[in-house]
XYZ file of C-alpha atoms in Angstrom:
757
model
C 0.003 0.004 -0.004
C 1.243 3.472 -0.911
C 2.336 5.538 2.073
C 0.158 8.667 2.616
C 1.696 11.905 1.342
C 1.766 15.122 3.406
C -1.088 16.379 1.256
C -3.112 13.268 2.076
C -2.487 13.823 5.783
C -3.486 17.496 5.463
C -6.739 16.591 3.775
C -7.454 13.973 6.395
C -7.130 16.649 9.120
C -9.143 19.239 7.200
C -11.531 17.311 4.866
C -13.887 20.140 4.146
C -11.316 22.467 2.589
C -11.345 20.862 -0.893
C -15.141 21.267 -0.896
C -14.791 24.936 0.187
C -12.127 25.543 -2.463
C -14.460 24.118 -5.115
C -17.393 26.236 -3.907
C -15.245 29.405 -4.057
C -14.073 28.531 -7.602
C -17.625 27.801 -8.746
C -19.030 31.051 -7.281
C -16.251 33.156 -8.907
C -16.829 31.435 -12.277
C -20.613 31.939 -12.109
C -20.204 35.545 -11.032
C -18.201 36.181 -14.213
C -20.000 34.052 -16.728
C -23.394 32.953 -15.248
C -24.673 29.453 -15.796
C -24.542 29.441 -19.576
C -21.672 26.938 -19.576
C -22.882 24.766 -16.701
C -23.330 21.647 -18.872
C -19.776 21.993 -20.170
C -18.502 22.483 -16.592
C -20.439 19.375 -15.436
C -18.967 17.257 -18.244
C -15.442 18.435 -17.392
C -16.118 17.660 -13.731
C -17.346 14.133 -14.447
C -14.299 13.454 -16.622
C -12.026 14.697 -13.843
C -13.744 12.429 -11.307
C -13.302 9.406 -13.610
C -9.604 10.216 -14.085
C -8.798 11.013 -10.429
C -10.769 8.767 -8.114
C -9.847 10.504 -4.850
C -12.050 11.980 -2.158
C -10.487 15.453 -2.219
C -10.824 15.683 -6.003
C -14.472 14.479 -5.718
C -15.212 17.160 -3.082
C -13.412 19.833 -5.120
C -15.498 19.090 -8.251
C -18.730 18.746 -6.262
C -18.126 22.088 -4.552
C -17.348 23.778 -7.875
C -20.634 22.525 -9.404
C -22.650 23.510 -6.346
C -21.134 26.996 -6.199
C -21.605 27.397 -9.926
C -25.268 26.502 -10.061
C -26.442 28.270 -6.829
C -24.710 31.603 -7.474
C -25.187 31.349 -11.232
C -28.930 31.200 -10.889
C -28.887 34.378 -8.767
C -26.702 36.142 -11.322
C -29.005 35.016 -14.170
C -32.104 36.265 -12.407
C -30.498 39.655 -11.723
C -29.373 39.885 -15.323
C -32.885 38.938 -16.638
C -34.498 41.761 -14.637
C -31.846 44.207 -15.683
C -32.223 43.359 -19.422
C -36.002 43.707 -19.150
C -35.750 47.169 -17.628
C -33.147 48.303 -20.207
C -35.393 47.070 -23.015
C -38.286 49.190 -21.727
C -36.396 52.386 -21.270
C -36.989 55.213 -20.552
C -39.574 53.757 -18.173
C -40.388 50.243 -16.987
C -43.670 50.195 -15.058
C -44.357 47.062 -13.042
C -46.695 45.636 -10.366
C -45.178 43.232 -7.912
C -45.469 41.569 -4.486
C -42.483 41.528 -2.235
C -41.313 41.311 1.359
C -39.158 43.869 3.210
C -35.936 42.150 4.216
C -33.738 45.166 5.221
C -33.922 48.878 5.942
C -30.867 50.547 4.410
C -31.458 54.129 5.559
C -30.582 55.675 8.909
C -34.283 56.074 9.716
C -37.453 54.083 9.223
C -38.205 56.062 6.061
C -36.079 53.775 3.968
C -34.837 53.053 1.398
C -35.734 49.413 1.770
C -34.378 46.210 0.307
C -37.251 44.012 -0.799
C -37.266 40.397 -2.065
C -39.689 39.888 -4.940
C -42.283 37.150 -4.531
C -44.287 37.683 -7.644
C -43.814 39.998 -10.614
C -45.683 39.244 -13.806
C -43.429 37.077 -16.054
C -40.118 37.850 -14.343
C -38.329 35.412 -12.002
C -39.009 35.761 -8.290
C -36.403 35.889 -5.531
C -34.628 38.942 -6.964
C -33.914 41.855 -4.624
C -34.854 45.486 -5.430
C -34.128 48.749 -3.747
C -37.430 50.473 -2.901
C -37.512 54.290 -2.529
C -40.668 55.163 -0.605
C -39.921 58.239 1.431
C -43.372 59.716 0.792
C -45.147 56.682 2.164
C -45.689 55.457 5.697
C -42.667 53.681 7.153
C -42.386 50.000 6.426
C -41.111 47.356 8.820
C -39.000 44.282 8.396
C -41.057 41.350 7.198
C -43.947 43.390 5.729
C -45.513 41.744 2.650
C -46.347 44.521 0.242
C -48.135 45.075 -3.067
C -47.024 48.021 -5.079
C -46.812 49.623 -8.507
C -43.935 51.711 -9.661
C -41.186 52.383 -12.188
C -38.020 50.365 -12.320
C -34.655 51.916 -13.035
C -31.136 50.486 -13.149
C -29.026 51.607 -10.210
C -26.997 54.536 -11.418
C -23.252 53.937 -11.571
C -20.760 56.013 -9.622
C -20.707 59.474 -11.181
C -17.773 60.937 -9.240
C -14.289 59.394 -9.111
C -12.885 57.366 -6.260
C -15.957 57.734 -4.027
C -18.285 55.113 -2.627
C -19.525 52.821 -5.401
C -23.199 52.496 -4.457
C -24.042 50.425 -7.552
C -21.348 47.806 -6.777
C -22.381 47.700 -3.109
C -26.066 47.165 -4.008
C -25.114 44.530 -6.583
C -23.478 42.506 -3.805
C -26.714 42.813 -1.842
C -28.412 41.274 -4.847
C -30.070 44.483 -6.097
C -29.339 46.024 -9.504
C -32.609 47.937 -9.752
C -34.446 50.659 -7.874
C -38.218 51.028 -7.729
C -39.861 54.413 -7.521
C -43.506 54.231 -6.327
C -46.196 56.691 -7.456
C -49.147 55.055 -5.678
C -49.879 53.978 -2.168
C -48.093 50.845 -1.000
C -50.426 48.178 0.380
C -49.206 46.092 3.303
C -51.004 42.727 3.078
C -49.444 40.952 5.981
C -46.236 39.804 7.674
C -43.950 37.008 6.415
C -44.358 34.140 8.988
C -40.662 33.130 8.829
C -39.605 36.729 9.458
C -41.871 37.380 12.454
C -39.253 36.396 15.103
C -36.687 38.822 13.636
C -39.426 41.500 13.375
C -40.109 41.108 17.098
C -36.372 41.360 17.831
C -36.185 44.495 15.718
C -38.905 46.039 17.857
C -36.862 45.069 20.942
C -33.940 46.875 19.407
C -35.749 50.225 19.309
C -36.749 49.773 22.955
C -33.266 48.663 24.093
C -31.646 51.550 22.216
C -33.322 54.012 24.543
C -32.957 52.012 27.689
C -29.201 51.425 27.412
C -28.473 55.161 27.424
C -31.114 56.217 30.012
C -29.881 59.327 31.824
C -27.388 60.289 29.143
C -27.607 62.916 26.455
C -28.588 60.863 23.378
C -26.211 62.902 21.212
C -23.248 62.745 23.614
C -20.066 60.944 22.554
C -20.562 58.454 25.369
C -24.137 57.536 24.271
C -23.030 57.299 20.659
C -20.124 54.997 21.558
C -22.317 52.748 23.756
C -24.890 52.337 20.948
C -22.079 51.726 18.424
C -20.507 48.986 20.477
C -23.725 47.251 21.504
C -25.939 47.720 18.454
C -23.484 48.635 15.688
C -25.076 52.008 15.270
C -22.531 54.154 13.381
C -21.928 57.678 14.829
C -22.646 60.695 12.655
C -20.483 61.030 9.509
C -18.768 64.211 10.760
C -17.852 62.703 14.147
C -14.156 62.689 15.032
C -14.839 59.427 16.886
C -14.810 57.399 13.640
C -11.502 58.875 12.536
C -9.809 58.231 15.901
C -10.962 54.612 16.134
C -9.985 54.053 12.517
C -6.500 55.404 13.046
C -6.068 53.371 16.233
C -6.910 50.175 14.344
C -10.160 49.575 16.234
C -12.849 50.779 13.807
C -14.360 47.290 13.822
C -15.958 48.014 17.205
C -18.535 50.106 15.330
C -19.824 47.150 13.341
C -21.571 44.183 14.971
C -19.267 41.324 14.011
C -17.823 38.116 15.244
C -15.988 40.065 17.956
C -19.280 41.326 19.458
C -21.038 38.026 19.063
C -18.108 36.263 20.699
C -18.199 38.710 23.637
C -21.902 38.165 24.152
C -21.345 34.386 24.042
C -18.548 34.736 26.635
C -20.779 36.761 28.944
C -23.676 34.326 28.660
C -21.329 31.343 29.068
C -19.730 32.898 32.167
C -23.158 33.468 33.767
C -24.357 29.934 33.032
C -21.076 28.503 34.288
C -21.497 30.483 37.516
C -25.009 29.063 37.835
C -23.582 25.538 37.462
C -25.527 24.786 34.272
C -24.801 21.379 32.712
C -22.747 21.286 29.546
C -25.669 20.868 27.144
C -27.545 23.769 28.755
C -24.477 25.983 28.787
C -23.688 25.413 25.079
C -27.300 25.646 24.045
C -27.683 28.862 26.073
C -24.584 30.399 24.435
C -25.760 29.595 20.883
C -29.325 30.847 21.645
C -28.009 34.046 23.280
C -25.749 34.807 20.340
C -28.585 34.180 17.887
C -30.894 36.535 19.791
C -28.149 39.174 19.844
C -27.652 38.842 16.066
C -31.412 39.189 15.565
C -31.682 42.269 17.806
C -28.821 43.966 15.949
C -30.504 43.467 12.579
C -29.230 40.102 11.325
C -26.193 41.773 9.787
C -24.150 39.327 7.670
C -21.020 39.442 9.966
C -23.132 38.623 13.009
C -25.006 35.826 11.199
C -21.680 34.363 10.010
C -20.306 34.520 13.543
C -23.334 32.738 15.014
C -23.089 30.046 12.353
C -19.357 29.564 12.956
C -19.780 29.423 16.705
C -22.743 27.026 16.507
C -20.790 24.604 14.326
C -17.738 24.847 16.570
C -19.583 24.501 19.876
C -21.808 21.687 18.614
C -18.764 19.467 18.674
C -18.781 19.586 22.475
C -22.472 18.549 22.497
C -21.606 15.316 20.688
C -18.484 14.920 22.795
C -16.007 15.480 19.977
C -13.085 17.846 19.990
C -14.000 20.547 17.438
C -11.547 21.994 14.941
C -11.682 25.702 14.385
C -10.315 25.420 10.882
C -12.908 22.777 9.849
C -15.654 24.816 11.509
C -14.600 27.829 9.485
C -14.794 25.773 6.269
C -18.208 24.321 7.117
C -19.715 27.734 7.889
C -18.160 29.336 4.812
C -19.656 26.571 2.592
C -23.125 27.150 4.047
C -22.841 30.937 3.707
C -21.588 30.892 0.088
C -24.163 28.409 -1.052
C -26.834 30.614 0.438
C -25.373 33.889 -0.871
C -22.351 33.722 -3.156
C -22.171 37.533 -3.331
C -20.660 37.576 0.164
C -17.266 36.269 -0.910
C -16.670 39.520 -2.795
C -17.386 41.732 0.270
C -14.689 43.033 2.619
C -16.696 41.885 5.595
C -16.683 38.205 4.579
C -12.954 38.293 3.731
C -12.066 39.978 6.987
C -14.257 37.674 9.072
C -12.714 34.498 7.731
C -9.266 35.898 7.139
C -8.892 36.984 10.764
C -10.290 33.755 12.198
C -8.091 31.630 9.878
C -5.053 33.662 10.925
C -5.962 33.186 14.566
C -6.260 29.443 14.102
C -2.987 29.138 12.186
C -0.678 31.829 13.644
C -1.588 32.223 17.310
C 0.402 29.145 18.326
C 3.349 30.315 16.221
C 3.383 33.707 17.993
C 3.063 32.022 21.365
C 6.219 30.098 20.597
C 8.038 33.212 19.373
C 7.029 35.160 22.475
C 7.621 32.242 24.834
C 10.512 33.927 26.687
C 8.146 36.652 27.889
C 6.391 34.170 30.173
C 9.345 32.112 31.405
C 11.449 32.363 34.533
C 15.111 31.655 34.841
C 15.517 27.909 34.096
C 17.749 27.597 37.149
C 15.057 29.146 39.386
C 12.767 26.506 40.951
C 9.080 27.388 40.600
C 8.455 26.441 44.253
C 10.737 29.318 45.381
C 8.602 32.045 43.790
C 6.766 34.342 46.166
C 3.065 34.988 45.698
C 3.891 38.421 44.217
C 6.311 36.800 41.705
C 3.644 34.254 40.782
C 1.212 37.037 40.057
C 3.773 38.830 37.941
C 4.460 35.588 36.058
C 0.770 35.074 35.443
C 0.494 38.638 34.171
C 3.359 38.054 31.762
C 1.656 34.910 30.469
C -1.573 36.798 29.958
C 0.290 39.589 28.117
C 2.105 36.993 25.923
C -1.117 35.272 25.014
C -2.862 38.599 24.350
C -0.057 39.806 22.138
C -0.014 36.506 20.294
C -3.733 36.800 19.554
C -3.402 40.470 18.571
C -0.434 39.797 16.275
C -2.191 36.843 14.592
C -5.395 38.861 14.118
C -3.459 41.761 12.702
C -1.657 39.444 10.222
C -5.022 38.348 8.967
C -6.663 41.737 8.742
C -3.822 44.179 7.775
C -3.427 43.092 4.126
C -7.157 43.123 3.535
C -7.704 46.467 5.215
C -4.881 47.936 3.173
C -6.434 46.573 -0.083
C -10.014 47.652 0.654
C -9.552 50.793 2.749
C -6.060 52.055 2.044
C -4.877 52.188 5.669
C -2.548 50.082 7.755
C -2.394 50.454 11.561
C 0.629 48.850 13.285
C -0.468 50.572 16.512
C -3.532 48.323 16.429
C -1.400 45.437 17.692
C -0.887 47.228 21.005
C -4.090 49.302 21.057
C -6.254 46.249 20.442
C -5.484 44.754 23.811
C -6.714 47.562 26.154
C -9.430 48.702 23.744
C -10.936 45.258 23.398
C -10.993 44.877 27.168
C -12.777 48.237 27.515
C -15.185 47.325 24.720
C -15.949 44.041 26.480
C -16.635 46.025 29.657
C -18.954 48.445 27.815
C -20.944 45.487 26.417
C -21.112 43.832 29.790
C -22.217 47.013 31.606
C -24.845 47.688 28.920
C -26.343 44.233 29.462
C -26.106 44.624 33.232
C -27.752 48.069 33.022
C -30.649 46.749 30.944
C -31.147 43.892 33.393
C -30.899 46.115 36.495
C -33.114 48.797 34.945
C -35.865 46.318 34.278
C -35.937 45.529 37.992
C -35.280 48.943 39.472
C -34.805 52.030 37.217
C -32.377 53.930 39.517
C -30.062 50.955 39.490
C -30.114 50.833 35.668
C -29.309 54.578 35.545
C -26.408 54.093 37.931
C -24.919 51.330 35.812
C -25.423 53.448 32.649
C -23.593 56.341 34.270
C -20.692 53.994 35.053
C -20.787 52.749 31.497
C -20.549 56.318 30.240
C -17.325 56.741 32.186
C -15.940 53.539 30.581
C -17.040 54.731 27.122
C -15.376 58.105 27.775
C -12.168 56.219 28.676
C -12.395 54.129 25.539
C -12.773 57.220 23.338
C -9.756 58.941 24.891
C -7.725 55.764 24.702
C -8.488 55.468 21.002
C -7.626 59.131 20.514
C -4.252 58.597 22.305
C -3.329 55.616 20.122
C -4.555 57.340 16.984
C -2.125 60.262 17.521
C 0.995 58.180 18.167
C 3.508 59.040 15.382
C 3.853 56.202 12.913
C 0.916 54.350 14.407
C -1.043 54.402 11.145
C -0.272 54.955 7.493
C -2.651 55.828 4.642
C -2.134 54.794 1.075
C -1.066 57.870 -0.905
C -2.654 57.802 -4.319
C -0.604 58.836 -7.302
C -0.738 62.570 -8.006
C -0.043 63.706 -11.549
C 3.185 65.768 -11.735
C 1.316 68.926 -12.816
C -1.630 68.326 -10.538
C -5.237 67.830 -11.694
C -8.644 69.385 -11.726
C -11.832 67.479 -10.848
C -15.134 68.928 -12.111
C -17.735 67.145 -9.970
C -21.136 66.075 -11.142
C -23.810 67.094 -8.596
C -27.585 66.661 -8.687
C -30.057 69.438 -9.567
C -27.522 71.638 -11.329
C -25.177 72.020 -8.374
C -21.491 72.733 -8.912
C -18.133 71.859 -7.263
C -14.583 71.803 -8.577
C -11.330 70.785 -6.921
C -8.049 72.296 -8.162
C -5.292 69.973 -7.015
C -2.772 72.698 -7.470
C -0.603 74.367 -4.858
C -2.143 73.677 -1.444
C -5.436 72.679 -3.021
C -8.425 74.848 -3.881
C -12.078 73.909 -3.552
C -14.108 76.083 -6.023
C -17.716 75.703 -4.832
C -18.885 72.658 -2.942
C -22.579 72.096 -3.659
C -25.227 71.692 -1.005
C -24.046 70.194 2.295
C -25.743 66.828 1.666
C -24.344 66.759 -1.880
C -20.869 67.604 -0.646
C -20.814 64.853 1.987
C -22.258 62.323 -0.466
C -20.475 63.185 -3.741
C -17.443 65.430 -3.106
C -15.999 64.566 0.302
C -15.591 60.798 -0.396
C -13.397 61.629 -3.449
C -11.293 64.054 -1.433
C -10.919 61.575 1.376
C -9.933 58.741 -0.943
C -7.315 60.873 -2.710
C -6.110 62.318 0.664
C -6.769 65.830 -0.561
C -7.318 68.745 1.888
C -7.817 72.185 0.362
C -6.167 75.121 2.082
C -8.293 77.621 0.148
C -11.967 77.940 -0.727
C -13.624 79.892 -3.492
C -17.344 80.780 -3.523
C -18.349 81.620 -7.065
C -21.794 82.897 -6.097
C -24.186 82.776 -3.171
C -26.382 79.929 -4.297
C -27.094 76.941 -2.008
C -26.471 74.450 -4.839
C -22.942 75.866 -5.178
C -21.955 77.041 -1.709
C -24.498 75.578 0.718
C -21.933 73.248 2.261
C -19.141 75.776 2.725
C -19.661 75.999 6.475
C -19.108 72.244 6.690
C -15.964 72.633 4.585
C -14.633 75.175 7.112
C -15.028 72.654 9.941
C -13.608 69.761 7.905
C -10.551 71.400 6.329
C -9.684 74.518 8.401
C -8.661 76.463 5.234
C -6.387 79.529 5.437
C -8.446 81.784 3.197
C -11.560 81.967 1.141
C -12.265 84.106 -1.974
C -15.867 85.324 -1.950
C -17.833 87.417 -4.449
C -18.996 90.042 -1.900
C -20.105 90.227 1.719
C -23.642 91.625 1.430
C -25.430 88.831 -0.454
C -28.622 87.610 1.122
C -28.400 83.785 0.998
C -28.810 82.364 4.526
C -26.293 79.586 4.005
C -23.815 82.113 2.602
C -24.219 84.474 5.558
C -23.770 81.581 7.965
C -20.570 80.719 6.138
C -19.232 84.288 6.425
C -19.968 84.393 10.126
C -18.337 81.028 10.760
C -15.287 81.990 8.668
C -14.639 84.926 10.943
C -14.916 82.715 14.007
C -12.548 80.127 12.454
C -10.023 82.878 11.584
C -10.323 82.053 7.869
C -9.223 85.123 5.895
C -11.939 86.377 3.559
C -10.836 87.907 0.282
C -13.170 89.979 -1.945
C -11.407 90.300 -5.308
C -11.636 92.977 -7.972
C -11.551 92.556 -11.746
C -8.149 91.719 -13.208
C -6.757 90.718 -9.798
C -4.217 87.900 -9.938
C -3.797 85.106 -7.324
C -0.582 83.100 -7.719
C -0.864 79.409 -6.833
C 2.514 77.946 -7.803
C 5.098 78.672 -10.519
C 3.318 78.738 -13.849
C -0.157 78.586 -12.270
C -2.375 81.491 -11.249
C -5.988 82.618 -11.084
C -7.270 85.725 -12.888
C -10.556 87.413 -11.906
C -12.503 88.481 -14.985
C -15.817 89.315 -13.360
C -16.040 90.759 -9.830
C -19.521 91.204 -8.321
C -18.191 93.672 -5.760
C -17.983 96.214 -8.620
C -21.726 95.796 -9.476
C -24.280 98.079 -7.928
C -27.143 96.426 -6.093
C -27.585 92.707 -5.373
C -28.903 91.375 -8.667
C -29.736 87.750 -9.311
C -27.442 85.205 -7.642
C -26.357 83.488 -10.853
C -25.275 86.842 -12.373
C -23.667 88.113 -9.164
C -20.862 85.606 -9.223
C -17.196 85.432 -9.928
C -15.898 84.486 -13.354
C -12.382 83.081 -13.011
C -9.773 82.126 -15.528
C -7.150 79.623 -14.478
C -3.746 79.816 -16.154
C -2.220 76.365 -15.900
C 1.214 76.036 -17.508
C 0.079 77.759 -20.672
C -3.471 76.365 -20.711
C -6.413 78.645 -19.870
C -9.584 77.271 -18.248
C -12.558 79.566 -17.774
C -14.927 78.929 -14.814
C -18.157 80.819 -15.414
C -20.341 79.229 -12.732
C -24.034 79.764 -13.584
C -23.403 83.025 -15.475
C -26.029 83.910 -18.090
C -26.450 86.401 -20.854
C -26.210 89.395 -18.451
C -22.772 88.367 -17.231
C -21.589 87.403 -20.673
C -22.613 90.821 -21.991
C -20.690 92.541 -19.167
C -17.579 90.567 -20.037
C -17.886 91.320 -23.725
C -18.419 95.013 -23.019
C -15.321 95.135 -20.844
C -13.117 94.708 -23.884
C -10.950 92.120 -22.123
C -9.266 89.212 -23.805
C -11.609 86.383 -22.827
C -9.860 83.590 -24.723
C -9.671 80.170 -23.058
C -9.039 76.603 -24.129
C -11.803 75.155 -21.977
C -14.994 76.446 -20.355
C -16.436 74.877 -17.206
C -20.014 76.080 -16.844
C -23.413 75.514 -15.259
C -26.847 76.654 -16.388
C -28.427 80.034 -15.464
C -31.866 79.402 -13.888
C -33.347 82.703 -15.212
C -31.462 83.435 -18.403
C -29.962 81.864 -21.477
C -26.392 80.562 -20.995
C -23.852 80.503 -23.775
C -24.372 82.943 -26.616
C -22.655 82.554 -29.940
C -20.911 85.887 -29.724
C -19.531 85.018 -26.255
C -18.146 81.651 -27.530
C -16.622 83.360 -30.528
C -14.810 85.695 -28.117
C -13.585 82.841 -25.894
C -12.866 80.377 -28.742
C -12.817 77.254 -26.535
C -11.803 73.826 -27.803
C -14.149 72.152 -25.335
C -16.882 72.860 -22.805
C -17.779 70.900 -19.666
C -21.381 71.665 -18.775
C -23.878 70.470 -16.125
C -27.082 69.002 -17.405
C -29.888 68.042 -15.029
C -33.157 66.629 -16.429
C -35.048 68.163 -13.521
C -35.805 70.993 -12.965
C -36.231 71.856 -16.680
C -34.299 75.157 -16.415
C -31.162 73.187 -15.527
C -31.441 71.151 -18.746
C -29.333 71.773 -21.853
C -31.555 73.229 -24.580
C -31.422 71.777 -28.091
C -30.410 75.073 -29.661
C -27.353 75.245 -27.464
C -26.262 71.765 -28.607
C -26.669 72.864 -32.257
C -24.612 75.997 -31.567
C -21.652 74.152 -30.086
C -21.726 71.670 -32.937
C -21.764 74.492 -35.424
C -18.787 76.133 -33.759
C -16.846 72.825 -33.612
C -16.671 72.751 -29.782
C -16.210 69.407 -27.995
C -19.044 69.196 -25.420
C -18.792 67.178 -22.259
C -22.381 66.803 -21.111
C -22.107 65.707 -17.451
C -25.379 63.815 -17.703
C -23.461 61.491 -20.037
C -19.933 61.817 -18.631
C -20.376 62.193 -14.874
C -17.485 64.069 -13.266
C -14.570 65.016 -15.462
C -10.915 64.883 -14.386
C -8.424 67.206 -16.158
C -4.739 66.246 -16.298
C -1.842 67.987 -18.022
C 1.078 66.079 -19.496
C 3.514 66.762 -22.343
C 1.687 70.012 -23.160
C -1.497 68.086 -23.699
C -4.747 68.580 -21.693
C -6.697 65.339 -21.189
C -10.352 65.302 -20.185
C -11.285 61.941 -18.582
C -14.984 61.226 -17.773
C -15.980 59.085 -14.857
C -18.666 57.174 -16.793
C -17.597 54.713 -19.477
C -20.191 55.918 -21.932
C -17.968 58.802 -23.080
C -14.375 58.462 -24.214
C -11.585 60.711 -22.966
C -10.382 63.480 -25.273
C -6.979 65.160 -25.452
C -6.632 68.817 -26.388
C -3.541 70.172 -28.038
C -2.312 73.722 -28.570
């Protein structure tokens, strides 16, 4: 008989890993190609089985076929719906029945993720994003009948920001549904009633666990984040400090939280002398209830599944294997939802646990000297104090080993997905995880005590607030240690770049990555935080100067937020007496923040760096009266190493006439423009004076006055001007290289163009 090879011995120890490998391969293949070639794949698999009659090969092929067919059917159904909607453009009206399976918004007003039960001739089981802000709030498990219009999820329109379309695709939704009629709730899904009840508990517990605290205080926010996974507000410094300390995962209910809850429940049952079967069953049930209360988030569900498989081994009196338990749970998860393998959460969950299983023992051996005494020192001669010190050293060695192993598993993935690496997390994780465990324990104790006697619950909550305060300051301390974290620095073109953002409803924002960085308009605050700030954060760009072209909320409504976020040195403004409320708030805040306000005059020059400067062509301060906002704005020409770019904002015929009457040289290679809400924008005589090679223009279907008129399109075609319609291009990035100006759209539907002198 042939002696077993090392590979045979490995597969005998971990028999499920060939099956998992096959499932992963099948899911990836189906995600790329669907199930169109399933028959061919099955034939190849059968031939492989006949040629290699070994159990690992059999499991590998079986896993590949299972992964291929389960995920392939999901992909095919999503593609069928998407093709149907695209064939019915511009509108695809539909009546369907579905069940609410998730609320994606911060409030109960949606949007909602629904799973389709019945929809005319289309396959059921597909997920759709439902926008129903004008309707009464829906709840998890509601069975609904509705009519509406289907649209494909819009792709990312601004560079480097959050890709909402890709995120929704991995949730199984490629379409959004806009409703125009009342939504009828016909009942509640029976299988979802338990989780619905737990969701109601969540709203009750959310208030109870911070009783006596200011709901908006940092302590209350941190307690809710740790216990319920409720993310603090976007502009909170808390998120940044925990991210830079390597402990941001405390804000997402994950395996860490589920494990802590299981530990607390297990400790209580052990103290009560519960038998093994009751202890293990209680731990599993408690973790499942916690996952349900926190919204059945995928990381929590995965953790409960992993823990259940692992702990079940003790029930049948078998020694469980963490690595095999990981494989078993991953197989179940991927066969149920193959999309999860492509998400950072899945990769981090299993990557960290696999690293813990494999590398913890290795690090314990490496750090073994930390917990040893002199070999010539008999253990019996140690004093009680020395014994305690030795026990502390062993605990520190084990904690460091776990922290190092977890960091090995998470650091590469965090760097790939989020562009940050946090060596300080190896040390910070030990005290912070202990404090987080204490916050979770005190929250549970406070809820229990408060249900018996409210003053006792409030006392525990106050103590928990002190612990939460300590956690926040500890994270802040670790976050500010030099060299404790490093961000990926994206490539910056040698001559800088300009990003012309695409904002809804005719808003405008531009970033000039020149000198110290200039933000020329920012849009409304909500548009800035959703469309502009993610790009700046991803590219690690922080402007030191702001420019307000004109006092319109769609262009400068978020400037006060920019002041708080970037602490700029100066801001160029059109004038100080304009009436917009958001603009006046910005001026007041700028003075308080010691941001120098500059009101320019016509022909004034602002040098940025050698070969780059701004020239003011139209200065509203020189105009009598207030006038309309769109025609009371700055018109700026950027000189960029020999290239001239004209930023006209929302200037209309009135401003264009003023510029023409001034007799100035208005020539520019490129115009960046919006639409004037009360006047025609872009006259032939003005373009003949400017002689641009290309124009980047906003174009919003609604409201109608922000839409590009047909006659304007004919005019630019007649003059031979390249037009970048942002409805078709999304944001446009300008780069300068070898005396050539390249305009690169964000959307693939338009090709880049290169301008030459």
